[in-house]
Coordinates of C-alpha atoms and ligand atoms in Angstrom, one line a residue:
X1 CA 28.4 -8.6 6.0
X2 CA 27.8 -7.6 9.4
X3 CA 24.7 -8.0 10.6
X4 CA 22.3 -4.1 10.9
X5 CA 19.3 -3.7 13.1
X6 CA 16.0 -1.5 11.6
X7 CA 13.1 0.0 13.4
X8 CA 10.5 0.0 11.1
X9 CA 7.6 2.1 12.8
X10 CA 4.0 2.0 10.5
X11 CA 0.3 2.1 11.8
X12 CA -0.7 -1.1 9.7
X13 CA 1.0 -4.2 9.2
X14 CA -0.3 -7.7 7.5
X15 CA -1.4 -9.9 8.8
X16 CA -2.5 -8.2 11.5
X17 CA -4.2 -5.1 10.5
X18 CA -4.6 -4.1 7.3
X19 CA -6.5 -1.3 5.2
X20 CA -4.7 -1.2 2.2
X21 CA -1.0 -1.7 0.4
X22 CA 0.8 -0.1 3.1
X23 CA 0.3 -2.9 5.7
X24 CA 1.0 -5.2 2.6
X25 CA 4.8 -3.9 2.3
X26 CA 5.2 -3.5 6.2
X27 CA 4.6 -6.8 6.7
X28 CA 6.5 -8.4 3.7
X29 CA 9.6 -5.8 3.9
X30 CA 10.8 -7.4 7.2
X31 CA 11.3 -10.9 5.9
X32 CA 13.1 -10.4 2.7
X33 CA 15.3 -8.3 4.6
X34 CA 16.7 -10.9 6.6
X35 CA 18.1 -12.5 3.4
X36 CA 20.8 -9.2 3.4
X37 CA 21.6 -9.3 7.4
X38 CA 19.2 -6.7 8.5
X39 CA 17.1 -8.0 11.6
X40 CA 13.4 -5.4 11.4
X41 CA 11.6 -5.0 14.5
X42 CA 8.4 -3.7 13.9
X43 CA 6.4 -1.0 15.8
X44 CA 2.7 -1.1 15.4
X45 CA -0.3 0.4 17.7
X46 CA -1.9 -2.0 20.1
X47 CA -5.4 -2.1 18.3
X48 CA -7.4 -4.7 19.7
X49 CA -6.9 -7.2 16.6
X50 CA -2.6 -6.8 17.0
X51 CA -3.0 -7.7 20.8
X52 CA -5.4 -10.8 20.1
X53 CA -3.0 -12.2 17.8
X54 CA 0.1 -11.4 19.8
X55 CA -1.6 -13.1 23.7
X56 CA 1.7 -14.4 24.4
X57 CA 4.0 -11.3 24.1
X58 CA 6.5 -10.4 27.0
X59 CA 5.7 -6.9 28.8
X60 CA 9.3 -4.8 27.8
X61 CA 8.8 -1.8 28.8
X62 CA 5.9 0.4 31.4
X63 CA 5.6 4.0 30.0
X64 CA 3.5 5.2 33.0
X65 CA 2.3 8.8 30.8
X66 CA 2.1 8.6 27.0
X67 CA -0.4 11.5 25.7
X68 CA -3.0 11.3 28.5
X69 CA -2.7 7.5 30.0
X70 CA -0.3 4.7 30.4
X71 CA 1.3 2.7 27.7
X72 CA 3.4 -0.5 28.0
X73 CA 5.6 -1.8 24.9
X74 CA 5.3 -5.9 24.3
X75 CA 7.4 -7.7 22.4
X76 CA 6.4 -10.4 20.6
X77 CA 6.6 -12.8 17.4
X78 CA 4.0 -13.4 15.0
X79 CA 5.0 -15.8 12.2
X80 CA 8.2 -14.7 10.7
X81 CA 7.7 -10.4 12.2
X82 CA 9.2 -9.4 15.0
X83 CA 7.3 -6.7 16.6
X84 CA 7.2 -4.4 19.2
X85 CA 3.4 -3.3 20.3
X86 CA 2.7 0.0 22.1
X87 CA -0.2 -0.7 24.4
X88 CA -1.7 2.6 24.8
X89 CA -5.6 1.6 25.2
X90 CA -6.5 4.9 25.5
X91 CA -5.4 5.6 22.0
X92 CA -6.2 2.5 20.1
X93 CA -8.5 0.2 21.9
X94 CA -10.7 0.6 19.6
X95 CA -12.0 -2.4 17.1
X96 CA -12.5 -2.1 13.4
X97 CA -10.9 0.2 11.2
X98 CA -7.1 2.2 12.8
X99 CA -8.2 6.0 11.5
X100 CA -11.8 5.9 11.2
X101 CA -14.7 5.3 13.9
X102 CA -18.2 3.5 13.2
X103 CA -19.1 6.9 11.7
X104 CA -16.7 6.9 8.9
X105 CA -15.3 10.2 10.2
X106 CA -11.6 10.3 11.1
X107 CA -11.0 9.7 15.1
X108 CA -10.9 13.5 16.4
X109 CA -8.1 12.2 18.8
X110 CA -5.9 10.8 15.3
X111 CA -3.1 14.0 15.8
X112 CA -2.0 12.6 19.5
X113 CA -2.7 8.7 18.6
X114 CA -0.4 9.5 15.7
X115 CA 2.4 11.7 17.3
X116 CA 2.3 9.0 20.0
X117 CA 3.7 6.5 17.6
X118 CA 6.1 8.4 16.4
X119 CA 7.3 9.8 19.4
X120 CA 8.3 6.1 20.5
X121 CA 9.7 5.8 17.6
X122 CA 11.9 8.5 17.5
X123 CA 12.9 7.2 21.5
X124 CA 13.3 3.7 20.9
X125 CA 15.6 5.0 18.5
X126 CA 17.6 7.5 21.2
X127 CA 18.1 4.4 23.9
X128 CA 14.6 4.5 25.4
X129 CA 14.9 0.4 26.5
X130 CA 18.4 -0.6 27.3
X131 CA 19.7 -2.7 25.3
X132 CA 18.0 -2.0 22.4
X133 CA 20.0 -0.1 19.6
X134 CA 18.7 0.1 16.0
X135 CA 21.0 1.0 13.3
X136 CA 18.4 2.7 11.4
X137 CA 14.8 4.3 11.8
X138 CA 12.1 3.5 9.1
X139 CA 8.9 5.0 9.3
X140 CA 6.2 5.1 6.8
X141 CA 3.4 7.6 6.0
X142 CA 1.7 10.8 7.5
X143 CA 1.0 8.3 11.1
X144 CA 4.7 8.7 11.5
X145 CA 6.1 11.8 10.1
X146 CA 6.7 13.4 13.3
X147 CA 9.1 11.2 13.9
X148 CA 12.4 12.4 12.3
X149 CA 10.6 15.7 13.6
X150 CA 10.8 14.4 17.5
X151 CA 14.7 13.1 16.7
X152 CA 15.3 16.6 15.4
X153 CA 14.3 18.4 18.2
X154 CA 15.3 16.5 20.9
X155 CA 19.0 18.0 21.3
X156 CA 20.0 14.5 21.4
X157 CA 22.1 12.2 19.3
X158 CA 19.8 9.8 17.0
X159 CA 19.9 7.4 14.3
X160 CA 19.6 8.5 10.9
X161 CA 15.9 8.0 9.1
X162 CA 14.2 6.9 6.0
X163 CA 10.9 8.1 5.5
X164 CA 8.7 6.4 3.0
X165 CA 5.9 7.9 1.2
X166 CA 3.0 5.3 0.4
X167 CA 0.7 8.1 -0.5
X168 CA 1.2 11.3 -0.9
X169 CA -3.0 12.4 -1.1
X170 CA -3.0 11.4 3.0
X171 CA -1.0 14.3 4.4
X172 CA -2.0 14.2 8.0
X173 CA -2.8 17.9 9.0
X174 CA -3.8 19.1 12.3
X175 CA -4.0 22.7 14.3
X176 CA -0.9 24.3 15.1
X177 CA -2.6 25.0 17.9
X178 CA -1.5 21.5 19.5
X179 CA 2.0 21.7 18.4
X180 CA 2.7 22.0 22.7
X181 CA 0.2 18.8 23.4
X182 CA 2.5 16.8 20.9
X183 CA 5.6 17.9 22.5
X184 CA 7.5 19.9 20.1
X185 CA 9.1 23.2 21.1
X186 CA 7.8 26.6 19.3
X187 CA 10.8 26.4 17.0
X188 CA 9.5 23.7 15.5
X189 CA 6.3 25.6 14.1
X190 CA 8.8 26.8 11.3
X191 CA 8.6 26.6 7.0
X192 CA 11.8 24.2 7.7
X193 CA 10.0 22.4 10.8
X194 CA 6.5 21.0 11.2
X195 CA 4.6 23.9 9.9
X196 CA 2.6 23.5 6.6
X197 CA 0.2 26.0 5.2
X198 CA -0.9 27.3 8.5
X199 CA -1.1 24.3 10.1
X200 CA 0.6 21.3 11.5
X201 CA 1.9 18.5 8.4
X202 CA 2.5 15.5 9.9
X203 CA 3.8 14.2 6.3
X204 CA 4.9 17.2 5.4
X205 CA 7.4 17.4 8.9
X206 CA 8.9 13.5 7.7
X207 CA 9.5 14.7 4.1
X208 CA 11.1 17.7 5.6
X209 CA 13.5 16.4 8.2
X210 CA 14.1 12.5 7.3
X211 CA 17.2 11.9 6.2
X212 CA 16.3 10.2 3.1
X213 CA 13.0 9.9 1.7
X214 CA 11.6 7.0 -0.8
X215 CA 8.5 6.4 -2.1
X216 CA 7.4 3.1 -3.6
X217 CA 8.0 3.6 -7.4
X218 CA 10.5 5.8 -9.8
X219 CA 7.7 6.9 -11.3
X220 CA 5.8 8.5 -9.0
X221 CA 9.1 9.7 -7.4
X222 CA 9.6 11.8 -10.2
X223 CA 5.8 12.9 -10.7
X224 CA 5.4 13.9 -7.3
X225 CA 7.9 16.6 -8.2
X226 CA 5.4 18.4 -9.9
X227 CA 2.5 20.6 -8.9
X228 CA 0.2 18.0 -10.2
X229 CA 0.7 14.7 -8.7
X230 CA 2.8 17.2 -5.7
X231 CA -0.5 18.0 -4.1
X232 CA 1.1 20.6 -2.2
X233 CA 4.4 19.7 -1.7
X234 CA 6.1 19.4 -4.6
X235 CA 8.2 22.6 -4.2
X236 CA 9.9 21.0 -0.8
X237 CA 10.5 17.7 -2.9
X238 CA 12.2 19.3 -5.1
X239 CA 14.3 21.0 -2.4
X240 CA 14.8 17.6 -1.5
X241 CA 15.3 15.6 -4.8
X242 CA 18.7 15.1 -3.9
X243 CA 17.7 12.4 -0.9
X244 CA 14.6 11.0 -2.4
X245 CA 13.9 8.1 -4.8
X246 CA 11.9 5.7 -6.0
X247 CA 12.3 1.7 -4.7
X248 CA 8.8 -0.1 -6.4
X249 CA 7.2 -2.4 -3.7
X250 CA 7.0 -6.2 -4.4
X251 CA 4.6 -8.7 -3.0
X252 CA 4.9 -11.2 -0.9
X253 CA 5.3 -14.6 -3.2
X254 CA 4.4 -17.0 -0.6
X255 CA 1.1 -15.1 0.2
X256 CA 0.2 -14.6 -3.1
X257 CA 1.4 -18.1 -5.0
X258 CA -1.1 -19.4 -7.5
X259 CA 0.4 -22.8 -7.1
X260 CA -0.2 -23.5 -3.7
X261 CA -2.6 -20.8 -2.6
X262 CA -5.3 -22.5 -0.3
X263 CA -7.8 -19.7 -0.8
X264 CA -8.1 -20.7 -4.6
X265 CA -10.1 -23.6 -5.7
X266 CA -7.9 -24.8 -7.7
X267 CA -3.8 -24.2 -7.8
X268 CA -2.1 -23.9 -11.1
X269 CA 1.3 -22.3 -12.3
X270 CA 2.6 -21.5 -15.3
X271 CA 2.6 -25.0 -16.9
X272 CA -1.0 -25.8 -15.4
X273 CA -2.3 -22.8 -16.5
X274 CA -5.0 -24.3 -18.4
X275 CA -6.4 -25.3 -14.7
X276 CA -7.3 -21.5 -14.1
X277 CA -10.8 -21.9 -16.4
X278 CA -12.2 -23.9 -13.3
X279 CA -11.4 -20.3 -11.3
X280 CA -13.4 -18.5 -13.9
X281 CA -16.3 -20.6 -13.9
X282 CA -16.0 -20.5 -9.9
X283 CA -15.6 -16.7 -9.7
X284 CA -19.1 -16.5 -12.4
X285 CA -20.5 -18.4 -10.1
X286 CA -19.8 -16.5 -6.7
X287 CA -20.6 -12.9 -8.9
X288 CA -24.3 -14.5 -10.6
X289 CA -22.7 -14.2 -14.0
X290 CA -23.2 -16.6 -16.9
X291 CA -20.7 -19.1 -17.1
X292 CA -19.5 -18.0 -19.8
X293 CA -15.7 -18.9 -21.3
X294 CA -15.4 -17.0 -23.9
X295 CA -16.7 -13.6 -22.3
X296 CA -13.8 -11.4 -21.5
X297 CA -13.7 -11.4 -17.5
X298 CA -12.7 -8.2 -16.2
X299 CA -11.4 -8.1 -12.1
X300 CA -11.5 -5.3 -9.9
X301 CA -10.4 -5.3 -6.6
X302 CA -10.0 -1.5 -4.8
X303 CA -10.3 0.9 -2.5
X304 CA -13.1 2.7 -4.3
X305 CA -12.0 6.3 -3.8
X306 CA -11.3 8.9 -6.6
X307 CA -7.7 7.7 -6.9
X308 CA -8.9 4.6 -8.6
X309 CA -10.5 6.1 -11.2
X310 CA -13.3 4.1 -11.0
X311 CA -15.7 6.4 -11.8
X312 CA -14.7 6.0 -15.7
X313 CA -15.4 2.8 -15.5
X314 CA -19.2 3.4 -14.5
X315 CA -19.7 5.9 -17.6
X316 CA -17.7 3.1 -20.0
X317 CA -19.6 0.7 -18.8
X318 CA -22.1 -0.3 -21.5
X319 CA -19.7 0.2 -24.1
X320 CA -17.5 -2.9 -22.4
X321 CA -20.3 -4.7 -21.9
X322 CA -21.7 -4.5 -25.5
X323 CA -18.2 -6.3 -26.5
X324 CA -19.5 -9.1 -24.5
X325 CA -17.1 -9.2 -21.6
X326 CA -17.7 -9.1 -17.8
X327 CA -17.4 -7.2 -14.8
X328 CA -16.8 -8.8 -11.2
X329 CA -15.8 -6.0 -8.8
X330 CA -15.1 -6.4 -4.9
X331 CA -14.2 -3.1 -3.2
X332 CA -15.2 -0.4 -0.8
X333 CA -14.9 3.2 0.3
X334 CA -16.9 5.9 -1.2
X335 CA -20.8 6.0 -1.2
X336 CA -21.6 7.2 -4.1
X337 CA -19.7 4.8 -6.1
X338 CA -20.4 2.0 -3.9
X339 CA -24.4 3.0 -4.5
X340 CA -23.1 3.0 -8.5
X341 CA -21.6 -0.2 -8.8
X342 CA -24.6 -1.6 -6.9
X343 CA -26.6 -0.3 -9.3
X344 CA -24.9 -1.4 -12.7
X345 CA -25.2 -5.3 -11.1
X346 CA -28.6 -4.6 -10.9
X347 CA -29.1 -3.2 -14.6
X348 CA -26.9 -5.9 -16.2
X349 CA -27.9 -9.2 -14.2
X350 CA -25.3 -11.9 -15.5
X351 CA -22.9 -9.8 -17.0
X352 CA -22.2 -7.6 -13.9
X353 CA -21.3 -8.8 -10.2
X354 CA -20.7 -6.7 -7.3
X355 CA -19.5 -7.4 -3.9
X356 CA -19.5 -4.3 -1.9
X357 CA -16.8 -5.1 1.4
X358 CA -13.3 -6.0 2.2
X359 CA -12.6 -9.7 1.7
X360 CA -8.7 -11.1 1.6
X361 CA -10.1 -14.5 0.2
X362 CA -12.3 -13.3 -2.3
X363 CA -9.1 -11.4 -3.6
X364 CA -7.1 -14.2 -4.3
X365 CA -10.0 -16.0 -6.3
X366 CA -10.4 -12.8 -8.3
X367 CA -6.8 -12.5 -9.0
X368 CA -7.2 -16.6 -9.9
X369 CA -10.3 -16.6 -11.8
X370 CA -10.2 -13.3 -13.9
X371 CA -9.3 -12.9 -17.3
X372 CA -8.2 -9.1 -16.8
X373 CA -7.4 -7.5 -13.8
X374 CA -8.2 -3.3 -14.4
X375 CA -6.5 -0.9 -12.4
X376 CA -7.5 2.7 -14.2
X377 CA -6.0 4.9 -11.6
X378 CA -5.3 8.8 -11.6
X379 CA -2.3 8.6 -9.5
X380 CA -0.4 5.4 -8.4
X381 CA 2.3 5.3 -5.5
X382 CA 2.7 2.0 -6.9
X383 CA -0.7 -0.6 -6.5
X384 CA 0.1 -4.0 -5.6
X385 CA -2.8 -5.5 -7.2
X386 CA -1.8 -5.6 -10.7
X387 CA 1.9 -7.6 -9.5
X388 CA -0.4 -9.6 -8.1
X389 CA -2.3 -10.3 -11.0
X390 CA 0.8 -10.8 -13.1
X391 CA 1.7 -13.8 -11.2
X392 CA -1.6 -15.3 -11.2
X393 CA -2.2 -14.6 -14.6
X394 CA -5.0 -12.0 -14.4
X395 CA -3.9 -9.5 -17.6
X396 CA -3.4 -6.1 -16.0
X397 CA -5.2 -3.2 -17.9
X398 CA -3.5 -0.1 -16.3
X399 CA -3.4 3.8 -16.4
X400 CA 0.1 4.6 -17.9
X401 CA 1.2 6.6 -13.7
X402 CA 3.5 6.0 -10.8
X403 CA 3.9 2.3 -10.4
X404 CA 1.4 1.1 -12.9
X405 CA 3.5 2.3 -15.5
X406 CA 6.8 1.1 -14.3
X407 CA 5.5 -3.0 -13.5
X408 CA 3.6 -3.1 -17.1
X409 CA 4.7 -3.8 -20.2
X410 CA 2.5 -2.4 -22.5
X411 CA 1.3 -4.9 -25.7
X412 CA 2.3 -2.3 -28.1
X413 CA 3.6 -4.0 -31.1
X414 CA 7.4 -3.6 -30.5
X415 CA 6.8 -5.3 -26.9
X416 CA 4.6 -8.0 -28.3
X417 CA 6.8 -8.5 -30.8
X418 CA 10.0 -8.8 -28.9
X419 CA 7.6 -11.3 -26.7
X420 CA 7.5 -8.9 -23.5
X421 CA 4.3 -7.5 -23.1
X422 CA 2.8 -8.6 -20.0
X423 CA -0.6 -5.7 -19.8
X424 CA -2.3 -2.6 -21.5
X425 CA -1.5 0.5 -20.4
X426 CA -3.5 3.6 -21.3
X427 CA -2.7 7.1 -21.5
X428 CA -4.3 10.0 -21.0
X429 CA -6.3 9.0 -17.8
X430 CA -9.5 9.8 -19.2
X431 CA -12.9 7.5 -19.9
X432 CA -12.2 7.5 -23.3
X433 CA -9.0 6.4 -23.2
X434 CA -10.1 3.8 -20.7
X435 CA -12.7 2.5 -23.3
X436 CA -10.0 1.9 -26.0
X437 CA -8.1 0.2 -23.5
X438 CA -10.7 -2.1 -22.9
X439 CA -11.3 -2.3 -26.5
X440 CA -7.9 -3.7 -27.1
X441 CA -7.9 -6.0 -24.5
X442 CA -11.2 -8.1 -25.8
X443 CA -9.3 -8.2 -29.2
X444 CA -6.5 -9.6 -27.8
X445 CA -8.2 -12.1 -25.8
X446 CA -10.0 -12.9 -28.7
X447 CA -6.5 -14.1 -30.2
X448 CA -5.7 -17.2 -27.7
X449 CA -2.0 -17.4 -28.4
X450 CA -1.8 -13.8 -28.1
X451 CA -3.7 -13.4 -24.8
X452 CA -2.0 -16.7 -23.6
X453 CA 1.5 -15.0 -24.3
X454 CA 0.6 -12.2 -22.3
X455 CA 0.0 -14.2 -19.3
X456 CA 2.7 -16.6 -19.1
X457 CA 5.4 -13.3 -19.5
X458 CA 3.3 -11.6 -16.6
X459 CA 3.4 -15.2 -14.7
X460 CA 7.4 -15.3 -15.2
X461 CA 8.1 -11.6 -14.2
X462 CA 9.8 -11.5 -10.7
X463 CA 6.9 -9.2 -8.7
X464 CA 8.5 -10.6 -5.3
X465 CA 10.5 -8.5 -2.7
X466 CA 14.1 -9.9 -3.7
X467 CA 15.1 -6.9 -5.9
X468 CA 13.2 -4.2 -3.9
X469 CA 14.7 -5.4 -0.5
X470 CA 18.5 -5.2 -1.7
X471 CA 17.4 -1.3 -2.6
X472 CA 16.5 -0.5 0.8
X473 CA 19.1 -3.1 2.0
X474 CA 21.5 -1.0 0.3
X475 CA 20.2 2.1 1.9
X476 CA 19.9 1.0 5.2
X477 CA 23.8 0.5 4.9
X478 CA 24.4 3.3 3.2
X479 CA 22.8 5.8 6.3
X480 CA 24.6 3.3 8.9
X481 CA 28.1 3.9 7.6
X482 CA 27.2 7.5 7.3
Ligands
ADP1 P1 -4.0 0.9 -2.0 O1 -3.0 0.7 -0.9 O2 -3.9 2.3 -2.6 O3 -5.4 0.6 -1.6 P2 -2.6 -1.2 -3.4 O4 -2.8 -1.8 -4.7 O5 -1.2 -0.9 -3.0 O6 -3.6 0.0 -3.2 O7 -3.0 -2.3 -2.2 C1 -4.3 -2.7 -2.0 C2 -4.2 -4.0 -1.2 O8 -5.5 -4.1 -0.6 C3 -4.0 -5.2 -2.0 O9 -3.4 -6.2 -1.2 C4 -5.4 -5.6 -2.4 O10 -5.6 -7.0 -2.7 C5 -6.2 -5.3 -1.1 N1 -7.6 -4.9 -1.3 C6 -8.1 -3.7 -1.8 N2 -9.4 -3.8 -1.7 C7 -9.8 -5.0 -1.2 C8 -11.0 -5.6 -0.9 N3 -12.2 -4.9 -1.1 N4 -11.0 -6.8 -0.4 C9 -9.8 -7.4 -0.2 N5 -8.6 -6.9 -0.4 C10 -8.6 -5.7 -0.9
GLC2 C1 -0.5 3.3 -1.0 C2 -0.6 3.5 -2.5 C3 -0.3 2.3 -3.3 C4 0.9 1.5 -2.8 C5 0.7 1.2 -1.3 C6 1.9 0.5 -0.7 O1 -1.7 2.8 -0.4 O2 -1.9 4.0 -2.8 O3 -0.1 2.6 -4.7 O4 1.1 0.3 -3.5 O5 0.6 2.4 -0.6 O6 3.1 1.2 -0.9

C-alpha cells in the first residue's frame, strides 16, 4: 500500500480542547489511521489551551494578513497527533470555551474565526507551504464548511474533500452581507454555492460542494434525508445521496480501557468484572446516595441540551425512583434543566446525585461505577457515550435514532435469546416510552444472570476505531485515485 497523506481540519480536538464528541473522533481518527498508511496532520485554532500544550512547536509558516491580523502556522506533536496550529490571536486568544464567550452568547466575530480556518484549509491544500502536499482534505462541521466552498472558487486545481457531518442541528449561519469580508466572489451567493435561506450556510456550503459527505452513523445518514431529522436541508441531501453515507464513530480503546484506566478506582475487565461493585459504592459515595447494591444505578453523562432528551427524564422521574433505582447525573448546558436536575437532588436526597459541570474524570468513574448508562436522545449523529459504556460495562438504555440504534442491541427476546443483547432501546422518543424502558431495565437487573449477560456481550463488542478507520481508509483511497 502506498503510503496517502490527510489534512484533517476541525475546531476541537482531544486532548487538547474539547466540548463534546467531535473533538473525541478528531483526535482518535488520526491514530487508527496510521494502521492503513495514511499519515493525518491535524489543523486546529491556536486557542490558548492548544498553544500551552504545544510550547515547543516549530514556527512553519508567517501569514502576515489573515482576516484583520497576523497569523503564523506551528507545527508540532502532541502525543501520537500530528498538528498544524494556526496562531491567529486575534481570532482565538481567548480562554475557556472555542464558540462561546463568558456570556454564553456565541463570539459575534465566530463567521470570520470560522471562515479563517477553513480558508487555510482549503490553501494548505492548494500548495500554500512548499513541500507540503496532502492527498486528501477532511474537514468536519459547520467551523469548516467553507472550505470545499474556498477550493471551489479559487479557479485553482485542489484536492478532493470529505466533509463530515457530526451534527446537523449546528448549521453555522451568518449575513450574506459578509460574503466579500470572507473572501468569496458574488457567484458564490448562489442556491448551488454558499447561500442558504437568505443567508450565508457555513454547513450548508460543505454539504453542498464537498466531494463526499459522511456523517458518523447509517442511521442518521439515512434520517437526515428527511424533513424531520433534515432540519432544513434534507432536500440538498437527498440531491446528494449519491456521495453521502454513514461510517459510525468508535472510541478510543486506550482512553477509555476499564482495565487499566487510572481515573477509576479500581480496574477490572471482563473476567474481573465482579471488581466494578467497589466503583458503585465509590460513585454513591461521590453523588451522596445510599450505598446501596441492589438499587439499580442509572449514569448520565451529557450535554444537557434538548437533543438529549433529558427533559423526559425529569417528568419520569418519580416513577424510576419509586422502583428503587438511582440517579447520578454529571452534565451541563441549558439553564433550565440544569436548575431541574438541581432541584430533583434536592427533593430525593440519597437517591438522586447531581453534578452540574464538565469533568473528563468523573466520566470515566460514571461509566465504571453505574449499573445503566441512559442516553434517551431525540436525534443522535452517533453518541459516544453509550460505546463507552459498553466496554466498561455500564448497560446502555437508549432511544431507538441515529447511532444509538445502530451500536445497541436491544434485549428483545430473540436477541437475548440468541445471547446478543448488549442494551434497551426504546421507541417512540417519548416520556412514556422512556418510563417503560426504565421499567424493563430494573427487571432485568433484578435477574443477575440476565443483567450480567448483558454486560459481558457489551464488554466484548469491538466499540474501538479499527473498523470505522478502514471505512474512511477506504475513502480516502478511493477520492485519491479519483
Ligand atoms: P455530543 O458530542 O453530542 O455531546 P457524544 O456522546 O458524541 O455527544 O460525545 C460526548 C463526549 O463528551 C463524550 O466523550 C462524553 O464522555 C463527554 N461528556 C459529555 N458531557 C460531559 C461532562 N459533563 N463531563 C465530562 N465529559 C462529558
Ligand atoms: C456530535 C453528535 C454526536 C456524535 C459526535 C461525534 O456532537 O451530537 O452524536 O457522536 O458529534 O461525531
Amino acid at each position: 500500500m502506498t503510503q496517502l497523506t490527510a489534512l484533517s481540519i476541525a475546531s476541537e480536538i482531544f486532548p487538547l480542547i474539547k466540548t463534546g464528541g467531535l473533538a473525541d473522533v478528531t483526535g482518535a481518527l488520526p491514530t487508527a489511521l496510521k494502521q492503513h498508511d495514511i499519515a493525518v496532520v491535524t489543523l486546529v485554532p491556536g486557542y490558548p489551551s492548544v498553544l500551552q500544550a504545544i510550547e515547543d512547536g516549530q514556527t512553519v509558516l508567517d501569514l502576515p494578513e489573515l482576516f484583520g491580523g497576523p497569523a503564523r502556522l506551528v507545527a508540532a506533536r502532541c502525543g501520537e497527533l500530528d498538528l498544524l496550529v494556526l496562531d491567529a490571536p486575534h481570532l482565538y486568544a481567548r480562554p475557556g470555551n472555542p464558540y462561546v464567550g463568558a456570556d454564553n452568547k456565541d463570539w459575534p466575530d465566530n463567521a470570520l474565526r470560522f471562515a479563517a480556518l477553513a480558508q487555510t484549509g482549503a490553501r494548505l491544500g492548494q500548495g500554500l507551504m512548499p513541500g507540503y502536499a496532502p492527498d486528501v482534505l477532511h474537514a468536519h462541521d459547520w467551523q469548516t464548511g467553507l472550505l470545499p466552498a474556498y477550493l471551489h472558487y479559487s479557479g485553482k486545481r485542489g484536492p478532493k474533500t470529505v466533509f463530515t457531518i457530526h451534527n446537523l442541528a449546528y448549521q453555522g449561519q451568518f449575513p450574506r452581507e459578509l460574503l466579500a469580508r470572507l473572501g468569496l466572489p458574488e457567484r458564490a451567493y448562489a442556491m448551488d454555492g454558499v447561500e442558504y435561506y437568505g443567508s450565508i450556510g457555513y454547513l450548508k456550503a460543505g454539504i453542498q460542494l464537498a466531494t463526499r459527505i459522511t456523517t458518523v452513523s447509517p442511521s442518521y445518514a439515512q434520517e437526515i434525508q428527511g424533513t424531520e431529522a433534515g432540519m432544513g436541508l434534507d432536500g440538498l441531501l437527498r440531491l446528494r445521496a449519491g456521495d453521502l453515507s454513514g461510517i459510525l464513530n468508535g472510541i478510543d480503546d486506550k482512553v477509555w480501557d476499564p482495565a487499566c484506566d487510572e481515573l477509576i478506582p479500581v480496574s477490572y475487565d471482563v473476567e474481573t468484572i465482579g471488581a466494578r461493585a467497589r466503583n458503585k459504592q465509590a460513585l454513591q459515595t461521590r453523588f451522596g446516595l445510599k450505598p446501596a447494591a441492589d438499587a439499580l444505578l442509572v449514569g448520565v453523562v451529557s450535554r444537557l441540551s434538548w437533543q438529549k432528551g433529558l427533559d423526559m427524564l425529569i417528568e419520569v422521574l418519580p416513577e424510576l425512583l419509586k422502583g428503587g433505582a438511582q440517579l447520578a447525573l454529571l452534565g451541563s448546558g441549558d439553564a433550565p434543566l440544569e436548575q431541574a436536575f438541581r432541584a430533583a437532588a434536592l427533593t430525593y436526597p440519597g437517591q438522586v446525585g447531581v453534578v452540574i459541570g464538565y469533568d473528563e474524570a468523573l466520566a470515566h468513574q460514571m461509566q465504571a461505577g453505574s449499573d445503566a448508562l441512559l442516553v434517551p436522545s431525540r436525534f443522535e449523529p452517533c453518541g459516544l457515550t453509550q460505546l463507552c459504556a459498553l466496554r466498561y460495562g455500564a448497560v446502555p438504555i437508549v432511544s431507538r435514532v441515529g447511532g444509538l440504534a445502530d451500536t445497541v442491541v436491544d434485549a428483545n427476546e430473540m436477541a437475548i435469546a440468541t445471547g446478543v443483547a448488549t442494551g434497551v432501546q426504546f421507541t417512540p422518543v417519548t416520556a412514556h416510552a422512556l418510563a417503560a424502558a426504565l421499567a424493563k431495565a430494573q427487571a432485568l437487573f433484578a435477574d443477575h444472570a440476565a443483567w450480567r449477560n448483558l454486560q459481558i456481550n457489551g464488554m466484548t463488542t469491538d466499540v474501538s476505531w479499527r473498523n470505522p478507520a478502514g471505512h474512511y481508509a477506504k475513502l480516502y483511497r478511493e477520492l485519491a485515485d479519483a
